[in-house]
Coordinates of C-alpha atoms and ligand atoms in Angstrom, one line a residue:
M15 CA 87.1 113.1 146.9
V16 CA 88.4 115.6 149.7
I17 CA 91.2 114.6 151.8
V18 CA 91.4 116.3 155.1
M19 CA 94.9 116.2 156.6
K20 CA 95.6 116.4 160.3
D21 CA 96.6 119.1 161.8
S22 CA 99.8 117.5 162.6
A23 CA 100.2 116.5 158.8
S24 CA 104.3 117.6 157.9
E25 CA 104.7 119.0 154.5
G26 CA 105.9 116.0 153.1
M27 CA 102.9 113.7 154.1
V28 CA 100.8 116.3 152.4
Q29 CA 103.1 116.1 149.7
A30 CA 102.8 112.2 149.3
V31 CA 98.8 112.4 149.2
C32 CA 99.5 114.6 146.2
E33 CA 101.6 112.5 144.4
K34 CA 99.0 109.6 145.1
L35 CA 96.4 111.7 143.9
E36 CA 98.2 112.6 140.6
A37 CA 99.0 109.2 139.9
H38 CA 95.7 108.0 140.0
G39 CA 95.1 111.0 137.3
F40 CA 92.9 113.5 139.6
Q41 CA 93.3 117.0 139.6
V42 CA 94.8 118.3 142.5
H43 CA 93.5 121.6 144.6
K44 CA 95.2 122.4 147.6
V45 CA 93.4 124.4 150.8
V46 CA 95.5 125.4 153.5
G47 CA 93.6 126.3 156.3
V48 CA 94.4 127.8 160.1
N49 CA 94.8 124.4 161.1
Q50 CA 94.2 122.1 158.7
T51 CA 94.9 121.2 154.9
I52 CA 92.4 119.9 153.2
L53 CA 93.1 118.3 149.4
G54 CA 90.6 117.9 146.5
G55 CA 90.9 115.5 144.2
I56 CA 89.2 116.3 141.0
G57 CA 88.7 113.4 138.6
D58 CA 86.8 110.1 137.7
I59 CA 86.8 108.2 141.6
R60 CA 85.6 105.0 139.8
G61 CA 87.8 101.8 140.4
V62 CA 89.4 104.1 143.1
D63 CA 89.8 102.1 146.6
L64 CA 89.3 105.1 149.3
R65 CA 91.4 102.9 151.7
E66 CA 94.8 103.4 150.0
F67 CA 94.4 107.3 151.0
E68 CA 92.9 106.6 154.5
V69 CA 95.4 104.7 155.4
M70 CA 98.5 107.3 154.4
E71 CA 100.3 109.3 157.7
G72 CA 99.1 112.0 158.2
V73 CA 95.6 111.4 156.7
Y74 CA 92.3 112.3 159.1
E75 CA 89.7 111.6 156.6
V76 CA 88.5 110.8 153.2
L77 CA 85.2 112.0 151.8
R78 CA 83.4 111.6 148.4
I79 CA 81.8 115.0 147.6
T80 CA 78.3 113.9 146.5
E81 CA 77.4 117.2 144.6
P82 CA 78.4 117.7 140.9
Y83 CA 80.2 120.6 142.1
K84 CA 83.4 120.0 143.8
L85 CA 85.4 123.2 144.7
A86 CA 82.6 125.2 145.0
S87 CA 81.0 122.8 148.0
R88 CA 81.2 123.4 151.3
A89 CA 82.6 119.8 151.8
F90 CA 85.9 121.2 149.9
H91 CA 86.1 123.9 152.0
P92 CA 84.0 124.5 155.4
E93 CA 84.8 127.8 156.0
N94 CA 83.5 130.7 154.0
T95 CA 85.2 132.1 151.6
V96 CA 86.2 135.7 151.8
V97 CA 87.3 137.6 148.7
E98 CA 89.0 141.0 149.1
V99 CA 89.2 143.6 146.6
G100 CA 91.2 147.0 148.2
E101 CA 88.7 148.3 151.0
A102 CA 85.9 145.8 150.2
S103 CA 85.3 142.0 151.1
F104 CA 83.0 139.5 150.3
G105 CA 82.2 136.5 152.8
G106 CA 83.1 137.6 156.0
E107 CA 81.3 140.1 158.1
M108 CA 80.9 142.5 156.1
V109 CA 78.2 143.4 153.9
T110 CA 79.6 144.9 150.9
V111 CA 77.6 147.4 148.8
C112 CA 78.5 147.6 145.1
A113 CA 76.3 150.6 143.6
G114 CA 76.2 153.1 140.3
P115 CA 74.6 153.4 137.4
C116 CA 73.8 150.7 135.0
S117 CA 75.6 151.9 131.9
V118 CA 78.7 154.4 132.0
E119 CA 77.3 157.3 130.1
S120 CA 79.9 160.3 130.5
E121 CA 82.5 161.4 132.9
E122 CA 80.2 164.0 134.3
Q123 CA 77.4 161.5 135.1
L124 CA 79.9 158.8 135.9
F125 CA 82.0 161.3 138.6
T126 CA 78.3 162.6 140.1
I127 CA 76.8 159.3 141.1
A128 CA 80.2 158.0 142.1
R129 CA 80.5 160.4 144.5
E130 CA 77.1 160.1 146.2
V131 CA 77.3 156.2 146.5
K132 CA 80.9 156.5 147.9
K133 CA 79.6 158.9 150.6
C134 CA 76.7 156.5 151.7
G135 CA 79.3 153.9 152.2
A136 CA 79.5 151.8 149.1
K137 CA 82.8 150.1 148.6
V138 CA 82.5 149.2 145.0
L139 CA 81.1 151.3 141.9
R140 CA 79.6 149.3 139.6
A141 CA 78.7 150.4 136.4
G142 CA 78.5 148.8 132.4
A143 CA 80.8 149.7 129.6
F144 CA 79.6 146.5 127.6
K145 CA 75.9 146.3 128.0
P146 CA 74.1 143.3 126.8
R147 CA 70.6 144.8 125.6
T148 CA 67.4 143.1 124.5
S149 CA 67.6 145.0 121.2
P150 CA 70.1 145.6 119.1
Y151 CA 69.1 149.3 118.6
A152 CA 69.4 150.4 122.5
F153 CA 72.7 151.9 123.9
Q154 CA 75.3 149.1 123.7
G155 CA 77.6 151.4 126.1
L156 CA 80.7 152.9 125.4
G157 CA 83.3 150.4 125.5
E158 CA 86.9 150.8 126.2
K159 CA 86.0 154.6 126.9
G160 CA 83.7 153.6 129.6
L161 CA 86.3 151.5 131.2
Q162 CA 88.9 154.0 131.0
L163 CA 86.2 156.2 133.2
M164 CA 85.7 153.4 135.6
Q165 CA 89.6 153.0 136.2
Q166 CA 89.7 157.0 136.1
V167 CA 86.8 157.4 138.7
G168 CA 87.9 154.8 141.0
A169 CA 91.2 155.9 141.6
E170 CA 90.1 159.3 142.4
L171 CA 87.7 158.3 145.0
S172 CA 89.6 155.4 146.0
I173 CA 86.5 152.6 145.0
A174 CA 87.2 149.3 143.6
T175 CA 85.3 149.2 140.4
V176 CA 83.2 146.3 138.7
S177 CA 81.8 145.9 135.3
E178 CA 80.2 143.4 133.0
V179 CA 82.7 141.6 130.3
M180 CA 80.5 140.1 127.3
E181 CA 82.9 137.9 125.3
I182 CA 86.7 136.5 125.7
G183 CA 87.8 139.1 123.1
Q184 CA 87.1 142.1 125.7
L185 CA 88.8 140.1 128.7
D186 CA 92.4 141.9 128.1
L187 CA 91.1 145.2 128.1
M188 CA 88.6 144.6 131.3
L189 CA 91.9 143.4 133.2
R190 CA 93.5 146.8 132.2
Y191 CA 91.1 148.9 133.8
I192 CA 88.6 146.8 136.3
D193 CA 89.0 145.4 139.7
I194 CA 86.0 142.8 139.6
I195 CA 85.0 141.4 136.2
Q196 CA 81.2 141.0 135.9
V197 CA 79.6 137.6 133.9
G198 CA 76.0 138.6 133.4
A199 CA 73.0 136.9 133.9
R200 CA 72.7 135.6 130.1
N201 CA 76.6 134.4 130.1
M202 CA 76.3 132.4 133.0
Q203 CA 76.6 129.1 130.6
N204 CA 78.9 130.4 128.4
F205 CA 81.6 128.0 129.1
A206 CA 84.3 129.0 126.9
L207 CA 84.2 132.7 128.9
L208 CA 84.3 131.1 131.9
R209 CA 87.1 128.9 131.4
E210 CA 89.1 131.9 130.3
L211 CA 88.3 133.7 133.6
G212 CA 89.6 130.4 135.5
H213 CA 93.1 131.5 134.2
I214 CA 93.2 135.0 135.7
R215 CA 93.4 136.2 139.0
K216 CA 90.9 138.9 139.4
P217 CA 87.4 138.1 141.3
V218 CA 84.7 137.5 139.2
L219 CA 81.1 138.1 139.8
L220 CA 78.8 135.7 138.4
K221 CA 75.1 136.7 138.1
R222 CA 72.6 133.8 138.3
G223 CA 71.1 133.1 134.5
L224 CA 67.5 134.1 134.0
S225 CA 66.0 130.7 134.3
A226 CA 69.3 128.9 136.0
T227 CA 68.6 126.7 138.9
I228 CA 71.2 127.6 141.8
E229 CA 73.1 123.8 141.3
E230 CA 73.4 125.2 137.7
L231 CA 75.0 128.7 138.7
L232 CA 77.5 126.7 141.0
M233 CA 78.3 124.4 138.0
A234 CA 79.5 127.5 136.5
A235 CA 81.6 128.6 139.4
E236 CA 83.2 125.3 139.6
Y237 CA 84.0 126.1 135.5
I238 CA 86.0 129.0 136.8
M239 CA 87.7 127.4 140.0
S240 CA 88.8 124.6 137.9
G241 CA 91.1 126.5 136.0
G242 CA 92.5 127.8 139.3
N243 CA 90.7 131.0 140.1
Y244 CA 89.0 130.7 143.2
N245 CA 87.7 134.3 144.0
V246 CA 84.4 133.6 142.8
I247 CA 81.5 136.0 144.3
L248 CA 77.9 134.6 143.3
C249 CA 75.1 136.6 142.9
E250 CA 71.0 136.2 142.8
R251 CA 69.8 138.9 140.5
G252 CA 66.1 137.4 140.2
I253 CA 64.7 134.7 137.9
R254 CA 62.5 134.5 135.3
T255 CA 58.5 133.0 136.4
F256 CA 54.9 133.7 135.6
E257 CA 54.8 137.1 137.2
T258 CA 54.7 139.9 135.1
Y259 CA 54.2 142.8 137.9
T260 CA 58.2 142.6 138.2
R261 CA 60.9 142.4 135.8
N262 CA 62.5 138.9 137.3
T263 CA 61.0 137.2 140.8
M264 CA 63.9 137.7 143.1
D265 CA 64.5 134.3 145.2
I266 CA 65.6 135.7 148.5
S267 CA 65.5 131.8 149.6
A268 CA 68.9 131.0 147.1
I269 CA 71.0 133.1 149.5
P270 CA 70.6 130.7 152.4
V271 CA 70.5 127.4 150.0
T272 CA 73.7 128.6 148.0
Q273 CA 75.7 129.3 151.5
K274 CA 74.8 125.8 152.9
H275 CA 75.8 124.3 149.9
S276 CA 78.7 126.3 149.2
H277 CA 81.7 128.5 150.8
L278 CA 81.5 131.2 148.4
P279 CA 80.1 134.3 148.9
I280 CA 76.8 135.3 147.5
I281 CA 75.2 139.1 146.7
A282 CA 72.2 140.5 145.8
D283 CA 70.7 142.5 143.0
P284 CA 67.2 143.9 143.8
S285 CA 67.5 146.0 141.1
H286 CA 67.5 143.6 138.2
G287 CA 65.5 141.0 140.8
T288 CA 62.7 143.5 140.3
G289 CA 62.9 146.2 137.7
R290 CA 61.1 148.9 139.7
R291 CA 62.5 151.5 141.8
D292 CA 60.0 151.3 144.8
K293 CA 60.9 147.6 144.9
V294 CA 64.7 147.9 145.2
A295 CA 64.6 149.1 148.8
P296 CA 62.2 146.5 150.6
M297 CA 64.3 143.5 148.4
A298 CA 67.8 144.8 149.6
R299 CA 66.7 145.1 153.2
A300 CA 65.1 141.4 152.9
A301 CA 68.4 140.1 150.8
V302 CA 70.4 141.6 153.9
A303 CA 68.2 140.3 156.5
A304 CA 68.6 136.8 154.8
G305 CA 72.1 136.5 155.0
A306 CA 73.4 138.5 151.5
N307 CA 77.1 139.1 151.8
G308 CA 76.6 142.1 149.5
L309 CA 74.4 144.0 147.2
I310 CA 74.4 145.3 143.7
I311 CA 72.0 148.5 143.6
E312 CA 71.7 150.6 140.6
V313 CA 71.6 154.5 141.6
H314 CA 70.8 157.3 139.1
H315 CA 70.8 161.0 139.8
D316 CA 68.7 161.4 136.6
P317 CA 67.1 158.2 135.9
D318 CA 64.2 159.5 133.4
H319 CA 67.3 160.5 131.3
A320 CA 69.3 156.8 132.0
L321 CA 70.7 155.7 128.5
S322 CA 69.6 152.3 130.4
D323 CA 67.7 150.3 133.2
G324 CA 66.1 154.1 134.6
A325 CA 63.0 152.5 136.1
Q326 CA 64.9 150.7 138.3
S327 CA 67.8 153.2 139.2
I328 CA 67.0 154.7 142.8
Y329 CA 68.1 158.5 143.6
P330 CA 71.3 159.2 145.6
Q331 CA 68.6 160.3 148.1
Q332 CA 66.6 157.1 148.2
F333 CA 70.4 155.2 148.5
M334 CA 71.3 157.4 151.4
R335 CA 68.1 156.4 153.3
L336 CA 68.6 152.7 152.2
M337 CA 71.9 152.5 153.4
E338 CA 70.8 153.5 157.2
E339 CA 68.1 151.0 157.0
L340 CA 70.5 148.4 155.9
R341 CA 73.0 149.3 158.6
M342 CA 70.6 148.6 161.2
I343 CA 69.4 145.3 159.8
A344 CA 73.3 144.0 159.6
W345 CA 74.0 145.1 162.9
A346 CA 70.8 142.8 164.1
I347 CA 72.3 140.1 162.6
G348 CA 75.7 140.8 163.4
K349 CA 77.2 142.0 160.7
R350 CA 78.3 145.3 159.5
I351 CA 77.9 147.8 156.4
Ligands
LIG6 C1 73.7 144.6 134.5 O1 74.0 144.2 136.0 O2 73.6 145.6 134.4 C2 72.8 143.5 133.7 C3 72.9 143.6 132.3 O3 72.6 142.5 134.9 P1 71.9 140.9 134.4 O4 73.2 140.4 133.6 O5 71.6 140.6 136.1 O6 70.9 141.2 133.8
LIG7 MN1 71.5 147.3 134.6

């Protein structure tokens, strides 16, 4: 349940409600807003008389959250959550672009691409050091060496970094080198991993599973948030349908639908969403027009020789033009890039 406190409620009144929630066996999550404090009580509501809370001093309103996700729900947190990482922010008036190669391949490759994307206005450098590949014979990533290169390039160019964690055992390493921890589509329902990510405080970029519903995506976010980490950024990256002309089907409608039901920022990944270089710009433009809080774009200076996802990586020149177009679209809907 959600308990909205009055503007005038004192610390003591808030504390008394927290204690009563705990006495009923609820886990308490507190959101302190500009004017109001909102308390989320997570637990079994059956047999609890909500009026007991309604009559308490300082309480404005008591609501049941009907969705299965609670902390991720807009009822619990009516304002947008803004996740901030260095100069980058997700969920406010900025449209934040994360860009880079699919995989870290070498120091020279990462520096070359990072310089280009930063120059064009990307606020986050994105590249994988641990790669989930369909084939066990395909390039699996540089591992720790790749993470070190990400940290080095990020520090030299003053740009935040994001990279994918594939298993719990990699998490300590990731935390040492990377600013935002990505959970890939294939791991969206790796519940043990999600629980671990609830115990960290770095932001988590959570990608929608290949055939996950929006509700399942929000339930995955709930796993992370229930551990106390509210810094979750969602990502629409295309879902599997019967269509074969694109790698996945980019679900643009997931952006406004998610924003209606949740306060968490949602970004779009048209690179994996389409799998084709020439489809990336149109879908990136559509995602920004639909209200995405940011984008992930794969960029490579020599995609023909990329060790992964060359076919969907755009050239730096194309990225530069796209960013100019996106600036105009963002401006038209009252946002900035
Ligand atoms: C990636 O971001 O490089 C990736 C593998 O994406 P996804 O998990 O969406 O397939
Ligand atoms: Mn990729």
